[in-house]
Coordinates of C-alpha atoms and ligand atoms in Angstrom, one line a residue:
X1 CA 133.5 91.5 28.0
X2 CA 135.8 90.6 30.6
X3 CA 134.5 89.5 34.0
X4 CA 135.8 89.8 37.3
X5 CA 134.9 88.5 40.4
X6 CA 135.0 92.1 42.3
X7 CA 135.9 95.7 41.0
X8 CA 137.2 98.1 43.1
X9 CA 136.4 101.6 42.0
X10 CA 138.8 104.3 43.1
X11 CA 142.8 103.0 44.4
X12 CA 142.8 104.8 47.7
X13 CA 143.6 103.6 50.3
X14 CA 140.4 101.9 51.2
X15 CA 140.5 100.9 47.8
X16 CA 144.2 99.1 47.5
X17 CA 143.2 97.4 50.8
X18 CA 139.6 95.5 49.8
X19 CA 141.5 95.4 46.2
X20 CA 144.9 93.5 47.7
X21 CA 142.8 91.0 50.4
X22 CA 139.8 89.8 47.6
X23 CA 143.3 89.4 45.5
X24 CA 144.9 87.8 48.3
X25 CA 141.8 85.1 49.1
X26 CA 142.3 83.8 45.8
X27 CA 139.3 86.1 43.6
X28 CA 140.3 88.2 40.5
X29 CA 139.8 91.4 41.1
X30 CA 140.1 95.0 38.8
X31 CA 141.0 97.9 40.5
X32 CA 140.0 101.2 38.2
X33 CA 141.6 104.5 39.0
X34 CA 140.8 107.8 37.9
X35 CA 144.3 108.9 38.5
X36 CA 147.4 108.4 37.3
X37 CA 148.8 106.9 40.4
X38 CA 148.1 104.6 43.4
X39 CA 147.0 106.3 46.8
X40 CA 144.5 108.6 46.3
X41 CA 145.5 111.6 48.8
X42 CA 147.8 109.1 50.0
X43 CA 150.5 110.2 47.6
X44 CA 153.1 112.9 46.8
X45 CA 154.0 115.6 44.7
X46 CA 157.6 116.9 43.7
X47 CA 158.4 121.0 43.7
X48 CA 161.6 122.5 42.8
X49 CA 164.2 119.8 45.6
X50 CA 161.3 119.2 47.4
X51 CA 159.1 116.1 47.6
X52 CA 155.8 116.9 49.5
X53 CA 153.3 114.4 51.1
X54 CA 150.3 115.2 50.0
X55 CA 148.5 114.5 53.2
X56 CA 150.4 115.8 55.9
X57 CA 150.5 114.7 59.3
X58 CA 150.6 111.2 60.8
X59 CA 149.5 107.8 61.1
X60 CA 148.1 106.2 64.4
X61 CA 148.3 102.6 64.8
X62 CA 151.3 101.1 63.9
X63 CA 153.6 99.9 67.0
X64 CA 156.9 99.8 65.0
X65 CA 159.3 96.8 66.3
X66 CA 158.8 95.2 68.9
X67 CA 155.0 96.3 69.1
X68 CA 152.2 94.9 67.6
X69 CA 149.8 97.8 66.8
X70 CA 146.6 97.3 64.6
X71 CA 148.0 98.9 61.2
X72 CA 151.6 96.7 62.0
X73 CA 149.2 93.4 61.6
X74 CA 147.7 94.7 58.7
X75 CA 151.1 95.0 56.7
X76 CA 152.0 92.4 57.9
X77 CA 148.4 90.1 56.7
X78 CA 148.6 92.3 53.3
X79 CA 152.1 91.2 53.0
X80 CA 154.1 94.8 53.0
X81 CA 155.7 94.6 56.1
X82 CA 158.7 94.3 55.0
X83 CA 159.1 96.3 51.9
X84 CA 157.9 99.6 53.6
X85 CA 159.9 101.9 56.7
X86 CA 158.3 103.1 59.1
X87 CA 159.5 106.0 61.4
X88 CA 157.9 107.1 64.7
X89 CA 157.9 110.7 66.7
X90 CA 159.4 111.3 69.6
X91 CA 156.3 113.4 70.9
X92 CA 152.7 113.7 70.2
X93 CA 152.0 117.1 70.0
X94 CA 152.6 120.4 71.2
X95 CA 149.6 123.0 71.4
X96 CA 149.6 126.9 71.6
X97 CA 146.8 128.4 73.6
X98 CA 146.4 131.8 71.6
X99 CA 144.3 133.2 73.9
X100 CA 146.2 132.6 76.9
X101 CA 149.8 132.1 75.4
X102 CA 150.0 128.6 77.1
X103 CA 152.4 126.3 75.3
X104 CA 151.9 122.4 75.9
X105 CA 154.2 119.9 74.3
X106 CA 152.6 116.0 75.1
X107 CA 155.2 113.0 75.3
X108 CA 154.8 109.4 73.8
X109 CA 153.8 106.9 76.3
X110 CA 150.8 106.5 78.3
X111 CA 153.2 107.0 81.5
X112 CA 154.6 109.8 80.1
X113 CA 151.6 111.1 78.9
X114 CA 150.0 111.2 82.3
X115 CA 153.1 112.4 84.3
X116 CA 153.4 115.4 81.7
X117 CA 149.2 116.3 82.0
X118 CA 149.9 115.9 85.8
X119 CA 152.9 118.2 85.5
X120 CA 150.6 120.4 83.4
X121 CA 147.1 120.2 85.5
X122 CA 148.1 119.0 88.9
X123 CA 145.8 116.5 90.0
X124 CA 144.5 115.0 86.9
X125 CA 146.5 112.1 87.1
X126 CA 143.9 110.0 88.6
X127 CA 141.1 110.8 85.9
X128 CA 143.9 110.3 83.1
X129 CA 144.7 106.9 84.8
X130 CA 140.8 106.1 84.1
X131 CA 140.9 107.3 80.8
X132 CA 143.9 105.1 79.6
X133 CA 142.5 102.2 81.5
X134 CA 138.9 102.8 79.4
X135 CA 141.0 103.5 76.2
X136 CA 142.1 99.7 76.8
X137 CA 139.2 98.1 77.1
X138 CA 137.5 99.6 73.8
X139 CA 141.5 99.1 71.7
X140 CA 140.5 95.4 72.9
X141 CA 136.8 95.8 71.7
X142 CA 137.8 97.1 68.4
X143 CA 139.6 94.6 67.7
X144 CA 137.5 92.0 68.2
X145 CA 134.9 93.5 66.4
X146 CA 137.4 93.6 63.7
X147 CA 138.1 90.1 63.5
X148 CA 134.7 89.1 64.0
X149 CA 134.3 91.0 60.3
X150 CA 130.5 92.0 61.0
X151 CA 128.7 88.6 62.4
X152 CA 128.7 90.4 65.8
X153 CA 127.5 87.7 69.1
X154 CA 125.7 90.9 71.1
X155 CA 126.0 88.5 73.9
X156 CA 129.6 87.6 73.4
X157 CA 130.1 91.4 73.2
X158 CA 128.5 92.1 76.2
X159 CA 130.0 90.0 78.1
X160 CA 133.8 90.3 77.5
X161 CA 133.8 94.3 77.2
X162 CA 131.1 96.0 79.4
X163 CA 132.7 99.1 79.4
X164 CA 133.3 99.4 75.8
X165 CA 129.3 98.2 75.3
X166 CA 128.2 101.2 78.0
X167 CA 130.3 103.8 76.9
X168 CA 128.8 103.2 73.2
X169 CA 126.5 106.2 73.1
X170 CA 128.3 108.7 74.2
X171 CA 130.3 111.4 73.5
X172 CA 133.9 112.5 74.4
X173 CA 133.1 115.5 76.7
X174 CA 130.9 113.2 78.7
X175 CA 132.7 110.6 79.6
X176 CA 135.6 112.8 80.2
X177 CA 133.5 115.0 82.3
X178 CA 131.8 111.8 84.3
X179 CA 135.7 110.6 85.3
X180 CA 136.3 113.9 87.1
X181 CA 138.8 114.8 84.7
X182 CA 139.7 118.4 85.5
X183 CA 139.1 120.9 82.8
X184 CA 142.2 122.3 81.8
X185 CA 143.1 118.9 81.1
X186 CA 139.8 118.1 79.3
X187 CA 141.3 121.3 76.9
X188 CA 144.9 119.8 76.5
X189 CA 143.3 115.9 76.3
X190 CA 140.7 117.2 73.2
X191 CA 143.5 118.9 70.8
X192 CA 143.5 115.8 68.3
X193 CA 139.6 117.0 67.7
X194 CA 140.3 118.9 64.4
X195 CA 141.7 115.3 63.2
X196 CA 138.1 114.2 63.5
X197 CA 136.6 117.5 62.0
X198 CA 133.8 117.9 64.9
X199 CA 133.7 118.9 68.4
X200 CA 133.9 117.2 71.3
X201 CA 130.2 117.3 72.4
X202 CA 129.6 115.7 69.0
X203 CA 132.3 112.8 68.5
X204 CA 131.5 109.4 70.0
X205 CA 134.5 108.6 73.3
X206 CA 134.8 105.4 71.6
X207 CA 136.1 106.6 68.3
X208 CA 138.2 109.5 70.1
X209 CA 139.6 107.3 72.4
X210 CA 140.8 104.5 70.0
X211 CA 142.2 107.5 68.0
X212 CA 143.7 109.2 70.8
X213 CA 145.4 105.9 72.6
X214 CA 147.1 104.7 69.2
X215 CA 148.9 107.8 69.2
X216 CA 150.1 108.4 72.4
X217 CA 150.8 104.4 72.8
X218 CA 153.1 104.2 69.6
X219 CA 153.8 108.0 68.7
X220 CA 152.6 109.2 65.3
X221 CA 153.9 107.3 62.9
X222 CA 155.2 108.7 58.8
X223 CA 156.8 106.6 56.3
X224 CA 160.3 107.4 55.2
X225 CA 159.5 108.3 51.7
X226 CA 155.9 109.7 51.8
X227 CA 152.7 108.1 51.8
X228 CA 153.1 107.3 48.0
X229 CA 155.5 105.1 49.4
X230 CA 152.9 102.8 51.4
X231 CA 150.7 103.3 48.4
X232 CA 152.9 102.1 46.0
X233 CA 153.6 98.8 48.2
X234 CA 150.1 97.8 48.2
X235 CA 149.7 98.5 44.6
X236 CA 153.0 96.4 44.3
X237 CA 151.8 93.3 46.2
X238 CA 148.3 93.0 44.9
X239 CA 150.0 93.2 41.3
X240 CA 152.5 90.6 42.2
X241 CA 149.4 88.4 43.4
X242 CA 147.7 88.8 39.8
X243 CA 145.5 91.8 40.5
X244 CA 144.6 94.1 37.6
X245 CA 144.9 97.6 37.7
X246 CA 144.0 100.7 35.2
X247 CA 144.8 104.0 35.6
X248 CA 143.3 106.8 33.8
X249 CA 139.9 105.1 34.0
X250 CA 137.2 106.9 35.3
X251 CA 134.1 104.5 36.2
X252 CA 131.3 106.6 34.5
X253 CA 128.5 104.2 35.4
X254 CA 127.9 101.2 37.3
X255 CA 124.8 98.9 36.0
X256 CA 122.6 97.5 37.9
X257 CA 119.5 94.8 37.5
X258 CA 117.1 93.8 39.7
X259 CA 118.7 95.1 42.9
X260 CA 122.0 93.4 42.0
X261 CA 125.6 94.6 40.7
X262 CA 125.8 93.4 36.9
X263 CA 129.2 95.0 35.7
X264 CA 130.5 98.8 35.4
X265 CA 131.5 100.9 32.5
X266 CA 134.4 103.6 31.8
X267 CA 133.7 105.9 28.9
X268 CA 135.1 103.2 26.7
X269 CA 135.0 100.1 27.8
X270 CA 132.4 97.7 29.8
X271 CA 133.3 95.0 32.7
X272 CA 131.3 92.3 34.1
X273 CA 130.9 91.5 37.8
X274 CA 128.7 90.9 40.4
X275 CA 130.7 92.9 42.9
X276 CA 131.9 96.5 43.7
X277 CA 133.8 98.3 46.3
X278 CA 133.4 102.0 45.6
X279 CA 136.4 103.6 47.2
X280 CA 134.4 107.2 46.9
X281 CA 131.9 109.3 47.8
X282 CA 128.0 107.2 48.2
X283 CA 126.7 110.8 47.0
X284 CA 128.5 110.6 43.9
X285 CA 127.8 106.8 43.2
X286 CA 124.0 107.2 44.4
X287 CA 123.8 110.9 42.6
X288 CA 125.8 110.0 39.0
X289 CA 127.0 106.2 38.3
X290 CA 123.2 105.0 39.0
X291 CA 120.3 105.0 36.7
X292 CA 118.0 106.7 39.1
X293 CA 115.3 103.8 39.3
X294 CA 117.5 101.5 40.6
X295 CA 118.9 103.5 43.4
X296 CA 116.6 102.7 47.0
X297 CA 114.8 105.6 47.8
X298 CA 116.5 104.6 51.5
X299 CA 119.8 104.9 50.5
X300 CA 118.7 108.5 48.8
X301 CA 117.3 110.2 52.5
X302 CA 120.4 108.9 53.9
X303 CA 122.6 110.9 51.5
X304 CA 120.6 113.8 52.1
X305 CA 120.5 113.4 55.6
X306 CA 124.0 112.6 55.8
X307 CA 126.6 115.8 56.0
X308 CA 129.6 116.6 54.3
X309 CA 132.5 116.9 56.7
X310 CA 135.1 119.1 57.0
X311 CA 137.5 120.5 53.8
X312 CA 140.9 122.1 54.1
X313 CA 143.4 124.5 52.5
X314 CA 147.3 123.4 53.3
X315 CA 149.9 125.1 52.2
X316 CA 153.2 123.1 51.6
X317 CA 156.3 124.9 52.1
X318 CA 160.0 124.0 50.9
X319 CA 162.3 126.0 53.2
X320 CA 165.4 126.8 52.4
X321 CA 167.1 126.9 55.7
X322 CA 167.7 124.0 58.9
X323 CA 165.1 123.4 61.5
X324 CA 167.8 124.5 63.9
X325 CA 168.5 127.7 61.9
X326 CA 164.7 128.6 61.7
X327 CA 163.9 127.4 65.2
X328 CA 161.1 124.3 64.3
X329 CA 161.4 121.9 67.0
X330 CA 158.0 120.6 67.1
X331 CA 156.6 117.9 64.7
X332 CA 153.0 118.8 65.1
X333 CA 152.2 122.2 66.2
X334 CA 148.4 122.8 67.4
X335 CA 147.6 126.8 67.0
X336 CA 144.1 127.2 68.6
X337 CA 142.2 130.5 69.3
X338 CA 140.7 128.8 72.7
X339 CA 141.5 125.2 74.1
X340 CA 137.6 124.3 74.3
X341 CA 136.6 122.5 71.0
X342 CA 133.2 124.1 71.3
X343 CA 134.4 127.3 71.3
X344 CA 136.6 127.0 68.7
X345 CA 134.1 125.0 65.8
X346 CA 131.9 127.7 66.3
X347 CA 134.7 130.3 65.6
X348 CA 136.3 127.7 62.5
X349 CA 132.6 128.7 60.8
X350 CA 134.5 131.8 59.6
X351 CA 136.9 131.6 56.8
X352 CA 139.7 133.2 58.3
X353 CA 139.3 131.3 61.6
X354 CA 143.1 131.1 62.9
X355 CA 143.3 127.4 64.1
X356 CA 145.9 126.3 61.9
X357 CA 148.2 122.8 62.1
X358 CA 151.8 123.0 61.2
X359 CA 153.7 119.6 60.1
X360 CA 157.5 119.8 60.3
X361 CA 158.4 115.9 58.8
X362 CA 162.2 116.5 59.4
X363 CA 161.5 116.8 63.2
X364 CA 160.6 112.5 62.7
X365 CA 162.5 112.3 59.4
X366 CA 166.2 114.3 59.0
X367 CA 166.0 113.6 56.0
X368 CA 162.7 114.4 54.4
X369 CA 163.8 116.8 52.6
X370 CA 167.8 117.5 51.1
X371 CA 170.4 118.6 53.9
X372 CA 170.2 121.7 54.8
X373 CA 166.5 122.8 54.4
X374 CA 163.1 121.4 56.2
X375 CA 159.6 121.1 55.1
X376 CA 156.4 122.8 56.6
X377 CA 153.1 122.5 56.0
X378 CA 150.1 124.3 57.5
X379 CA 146.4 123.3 57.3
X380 CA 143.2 124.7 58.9
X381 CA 139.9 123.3 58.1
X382 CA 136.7 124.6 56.6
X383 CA 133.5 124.6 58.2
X384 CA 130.4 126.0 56.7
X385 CA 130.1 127.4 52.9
X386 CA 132.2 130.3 53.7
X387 CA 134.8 129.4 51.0
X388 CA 132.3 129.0 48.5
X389 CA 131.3 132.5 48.7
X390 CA 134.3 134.1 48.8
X391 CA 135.1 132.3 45.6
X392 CA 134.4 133.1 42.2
X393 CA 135.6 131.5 38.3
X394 CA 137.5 135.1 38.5
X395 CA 139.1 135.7 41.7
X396 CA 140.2 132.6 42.6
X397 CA 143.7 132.6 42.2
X398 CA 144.0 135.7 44.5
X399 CA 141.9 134.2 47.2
X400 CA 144.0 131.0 47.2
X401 CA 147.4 133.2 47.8
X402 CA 145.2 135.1 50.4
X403 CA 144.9 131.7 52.4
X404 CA 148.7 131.2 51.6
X405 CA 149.6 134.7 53.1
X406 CA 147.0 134.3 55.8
X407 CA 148.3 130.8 57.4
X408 CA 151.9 131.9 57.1
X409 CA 150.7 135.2 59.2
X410 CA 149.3 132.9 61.9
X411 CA 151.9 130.8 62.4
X412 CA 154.9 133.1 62.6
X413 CA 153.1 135.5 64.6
X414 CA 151.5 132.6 67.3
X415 CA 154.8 130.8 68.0
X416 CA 157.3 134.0 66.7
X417 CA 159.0 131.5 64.2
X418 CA 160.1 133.5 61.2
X419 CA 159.4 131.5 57.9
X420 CA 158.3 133.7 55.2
X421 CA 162.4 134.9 54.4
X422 CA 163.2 130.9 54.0
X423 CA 160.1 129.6 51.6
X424 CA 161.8 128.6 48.5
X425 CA 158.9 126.1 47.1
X426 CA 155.4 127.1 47.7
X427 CA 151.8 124.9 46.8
X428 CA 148.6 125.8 48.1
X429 CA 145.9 123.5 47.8
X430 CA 142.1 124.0 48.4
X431 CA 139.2 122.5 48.4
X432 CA 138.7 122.9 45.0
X433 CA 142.0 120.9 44.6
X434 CA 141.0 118.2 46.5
X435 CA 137.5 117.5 44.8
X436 CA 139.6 117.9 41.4
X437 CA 141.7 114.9 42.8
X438 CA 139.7 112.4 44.6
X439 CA 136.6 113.3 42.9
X440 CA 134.9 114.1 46.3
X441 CA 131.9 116.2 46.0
X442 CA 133.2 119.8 47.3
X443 CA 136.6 118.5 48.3
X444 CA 135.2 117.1 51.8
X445 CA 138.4 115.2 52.6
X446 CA 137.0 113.5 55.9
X447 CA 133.9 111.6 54.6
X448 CA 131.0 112.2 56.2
X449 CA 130.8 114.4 59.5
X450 CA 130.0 112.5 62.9
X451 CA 127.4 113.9 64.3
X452 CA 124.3 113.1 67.1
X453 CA 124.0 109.2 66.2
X454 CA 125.8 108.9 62.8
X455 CA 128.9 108.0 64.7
X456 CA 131.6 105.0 64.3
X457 CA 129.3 102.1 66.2
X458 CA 126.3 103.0 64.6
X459 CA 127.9 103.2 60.9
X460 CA 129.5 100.3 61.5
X461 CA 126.1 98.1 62.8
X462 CA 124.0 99.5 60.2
X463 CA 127.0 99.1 57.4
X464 CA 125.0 96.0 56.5
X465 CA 121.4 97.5 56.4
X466 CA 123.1 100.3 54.1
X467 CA 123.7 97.9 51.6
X468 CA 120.4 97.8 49.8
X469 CA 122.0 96.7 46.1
X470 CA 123.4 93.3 46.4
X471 CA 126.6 93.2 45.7
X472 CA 127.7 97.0 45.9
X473 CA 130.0 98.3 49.3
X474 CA 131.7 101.2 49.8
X475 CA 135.1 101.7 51.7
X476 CA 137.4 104.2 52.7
X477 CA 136.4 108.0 54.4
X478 CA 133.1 108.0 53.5
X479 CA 132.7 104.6 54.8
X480 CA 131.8 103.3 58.1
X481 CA 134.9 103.7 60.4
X482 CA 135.4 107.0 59.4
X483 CA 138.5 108.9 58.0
X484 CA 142.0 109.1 58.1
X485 CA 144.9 106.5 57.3
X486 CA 144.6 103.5 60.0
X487 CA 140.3 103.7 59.7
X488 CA 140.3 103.5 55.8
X489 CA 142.6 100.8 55.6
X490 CA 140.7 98.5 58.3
X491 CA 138.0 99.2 57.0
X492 CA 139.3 98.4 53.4
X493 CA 139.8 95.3 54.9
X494 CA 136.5 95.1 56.3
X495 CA 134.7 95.5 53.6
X496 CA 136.6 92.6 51.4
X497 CA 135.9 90.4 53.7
X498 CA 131.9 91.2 53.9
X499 CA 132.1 91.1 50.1
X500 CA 134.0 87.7 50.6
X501 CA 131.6 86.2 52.7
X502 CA 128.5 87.5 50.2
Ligands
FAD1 C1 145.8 117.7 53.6 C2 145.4 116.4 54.2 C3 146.0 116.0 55.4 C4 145.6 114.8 56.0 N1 146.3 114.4 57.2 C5 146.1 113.2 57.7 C6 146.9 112.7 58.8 O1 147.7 113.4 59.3 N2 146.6 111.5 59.2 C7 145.7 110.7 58.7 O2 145.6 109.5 59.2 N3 144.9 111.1 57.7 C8 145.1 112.3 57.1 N4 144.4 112.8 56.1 C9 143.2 111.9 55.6 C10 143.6 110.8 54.8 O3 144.5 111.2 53.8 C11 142.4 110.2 54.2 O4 141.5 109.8 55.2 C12 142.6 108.9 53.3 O5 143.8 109.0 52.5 C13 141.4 108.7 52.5 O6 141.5 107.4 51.8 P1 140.3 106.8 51.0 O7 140.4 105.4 51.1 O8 139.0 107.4 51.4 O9 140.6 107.2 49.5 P2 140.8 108.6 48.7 O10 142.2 109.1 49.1 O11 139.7 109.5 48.9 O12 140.9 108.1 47.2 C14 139.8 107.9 46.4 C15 140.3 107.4 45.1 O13 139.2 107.1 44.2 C16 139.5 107.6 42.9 N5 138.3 107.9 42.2 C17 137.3 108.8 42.5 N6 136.3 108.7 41.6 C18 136.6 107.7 40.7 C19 135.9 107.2 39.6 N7 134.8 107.6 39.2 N8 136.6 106.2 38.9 C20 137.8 105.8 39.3 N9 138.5 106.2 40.4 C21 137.9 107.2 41.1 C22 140.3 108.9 43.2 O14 141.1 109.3 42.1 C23 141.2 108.5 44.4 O15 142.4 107.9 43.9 C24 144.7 114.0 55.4 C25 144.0 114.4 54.2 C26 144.4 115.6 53.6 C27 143.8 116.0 52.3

């Protein structure tokens, strides 16, 4: 039986990170993918000319030259700063107010950001001042948290970032509310909350404003050729370091004796170790991969306490036409029934909800797709079981194309952008898809949901109290800084170097 000294279950990007820094510090580490490729749903997928990024919109974090951004360190600690490129937007987003027909496009730039809300919401500048100022303090927080990689001085903390420690518990709309900052551009301020997949009176400022400041400091950032690109680099350089990696091997079980990690097994073959980062879902490692006596009855309320976040439908399109000739100017194009994130999580509970995202890479990237044609792709999220009910063994196919049909509908007739005459490739993917993928139990594709005190500080003080079987650690969406690209791969790093220290 061959023995590692870690085993990383799942080559995400949570995964590829812990997998590449163990590798990195000298350990021998397997990685064991399901898949047949690097990345997880940080990948791509090729239809007719057209080569689609699987997940679609943008990365937050990475500065780009000349700035030194949290996710341009990482590359460049990981060793893939050079072998990857990087492109930035020009803007950060531009939102349509269905319900009022308001149109807001956002700049990069904190200046420019709060000379445009000003512009927008006359005499918000002051409160947006505050807000950028308080976005600094917890960017600087973060980061030393980060790099104190979980043996946290309370009193150190305390002491250099007050405003970070009392802004802790609460959430976005009350800090935003508490700096006078006027409503309207509250509304504007709060459209990056369907990244996050809860409503403002539910995510914690901290997390929203680290989020938020990334992308408005640097611009949102995509890779020239796709995510699989980024993917493929880490995979690269953690092979070229003597890493192991096997694809088409789905961990069936991992084993377990006396509370500590003895080894995992695929259907056919057995590994020893004493440690493993699980790059998926606690449910399904808790639920399936452990003999039921040996999982802590602790770590078994937390799952069922714990909710799955939000799921998506996107709908990829290859267009056969210019953005210029279809009129797509935007990168990132918001379409909300109401500009009030309460409002609108209450309506997203019905299937058909209307709050769709549209992602138009050429607008960053000329040439993300062949000359003369552009790529779009729209995504609204999925709250509540409604999707499950619609859907049956039998009608599924028809619903699916219903979604397709729908989405298109909503974004033609909100910004009056004609598409459906130019769609020459077409994928629709659901939830289904997505759990078929990554294996996620009902295709949640943001972890789990934050909500009341299960939010980012919490997760990550108690990461260490979760780990009740020595030797085992999860990392990536589901685990403690939350999902999306930038969190999963700090936190990929996070979790190597906890494992590290163990
Ligand atoms: C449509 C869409 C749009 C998105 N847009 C954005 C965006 O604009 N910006 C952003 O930052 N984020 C975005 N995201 C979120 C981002 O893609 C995810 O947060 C991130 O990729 C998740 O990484 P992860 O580390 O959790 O791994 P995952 O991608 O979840 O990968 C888990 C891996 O584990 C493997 N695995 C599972 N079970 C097993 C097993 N038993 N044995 C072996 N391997 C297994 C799976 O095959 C998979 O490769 C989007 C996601 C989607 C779906």
């Amino acid at each position: 039986m061959e023995k590692f000294d870690c085993i990383v279950i799942g080559a995400g990007n949570g995964g590829l990170v812990s997998a590449l820094t163990l590798q990195k510090k000298g350990k021998k580490v397997l990685i064991l993918e399901k898949g047949l490729a690097p990345g997880g749903l940080a990948t791509s997928f090729r239809r007719g000319r057209f080569e689609f990024d699987v997940r679609t919109h943008e990365l937050c974090g990475y500065g780009g030259v000349g700035n030194n951004g949290e996710i341009d360190s990482l590359f460049e600690r990981l060793g893939i700063d050079s072998k990857i490129e990087m492109m930035q937007a020009q803007e950060t987003f531009h939102v349509i107010d269905k319900l009022t027909k308001d149109e807001y496009t956002m700049p990069v730039g904190v200046d420019h950001f709060i000379e445009k809300m000003e512009e927008y919401v006359p005499g918000s500048r002051d409160a947006m001042t505050t807000f950028f100022g308080l976005c600094e303090d917890i960017k600087d927080a973060l980061s030393y948290l980060h790099s104190e990689k979980g043996t946290i001085d309370e009193k150190d903390l305390y002491q250099k970032f007050p405003n970070f420690v009392q802004l802790a518990p609460y959430k976005v709309d009350a800090v935003l509310e508490k700096i006078k900052m006027p409503k309207k551009a509250i509304e504007i301020l709060s459209t990056y909350w369907v990244y996050f997949g809860s409503a403002i009176d539910d995510v914690s400022f901290v997390h929203y404003a680290s989020i938020v400041y990334s992308y408005v400091l640097y611009g949102p950032a995509i890779p020239k050729y796709t995510s699989h690109e980024l993917s493929r680099a880490l995979e690269n350089e953690f092979k070229s370091a003597g890493g192991t990696i096997y694809y088409l091997s789905e961990v069936e079980k991992i084993d377990v004796e006396d509370g500590e990690v003895t080894g995992v097994q695929t259907k056919d073959q057995t590994f020893a170790t004493s440690h493993v980062i699980a790059n998926l879902s606690p449910k399904v490692v808790y639920g399936k991969m452990i003999q039921k006596e040996n999982v802590p009855v602790e770590n078994c309320q937390l799952e069922n306490e714990r909710i799955l976040g939000a799921r998506e439908i996107t709908v990829y399109l290859g267009l056969n036409a210019s953005l210029e000739d279809i009129g797509l100017h935007h990168s990132t194009y918001f379409l909300s029934n109401n500009l009030n994130s309460k409002v609108e999580y209450k309506k997203m509970q019905e299937v058909f909800h209307g709050n769709v995202v549209g992602f138009v890479p050429n607008v960053i990237n000329a040439k993300a797709s062949p000359d003369g044609t552009c790529i779009l792709t729209l995504t609204s999220l999925i709250f509540g079981d409604g999707f499950d009910k619609l859907v049956s063994k039998e009608n599924y196919f028809d619903v699916k194309e219903q979604f397709g049909d729908y989405l298109i509908r909503c974004f033609e007739e909100t910004t009056g952008i004609s598409i459906r005459k130019y769609i020459e490739e077409i994928e629709i993917a659901t939830p289904l898809t997505f759990a078929r993928y990554t294996g996620h139990p009902s295709g949640a594709i943001y972890g789990y949901m934050a909500k009341g005190y299960d939010n980012l500080l919490p997760r990550i003080f108690s990461e260490e109290e979760e780990t009740r079987i020595k030797g085992l650690r999860f990392c990536g969406g589901f685990g403690s800084r939350l999902s999306d690209f930038s969190s999963t791969y700090l936190n990929g790093e996070d979790v190597a170097m906890k494992t590290l220290g163990e």
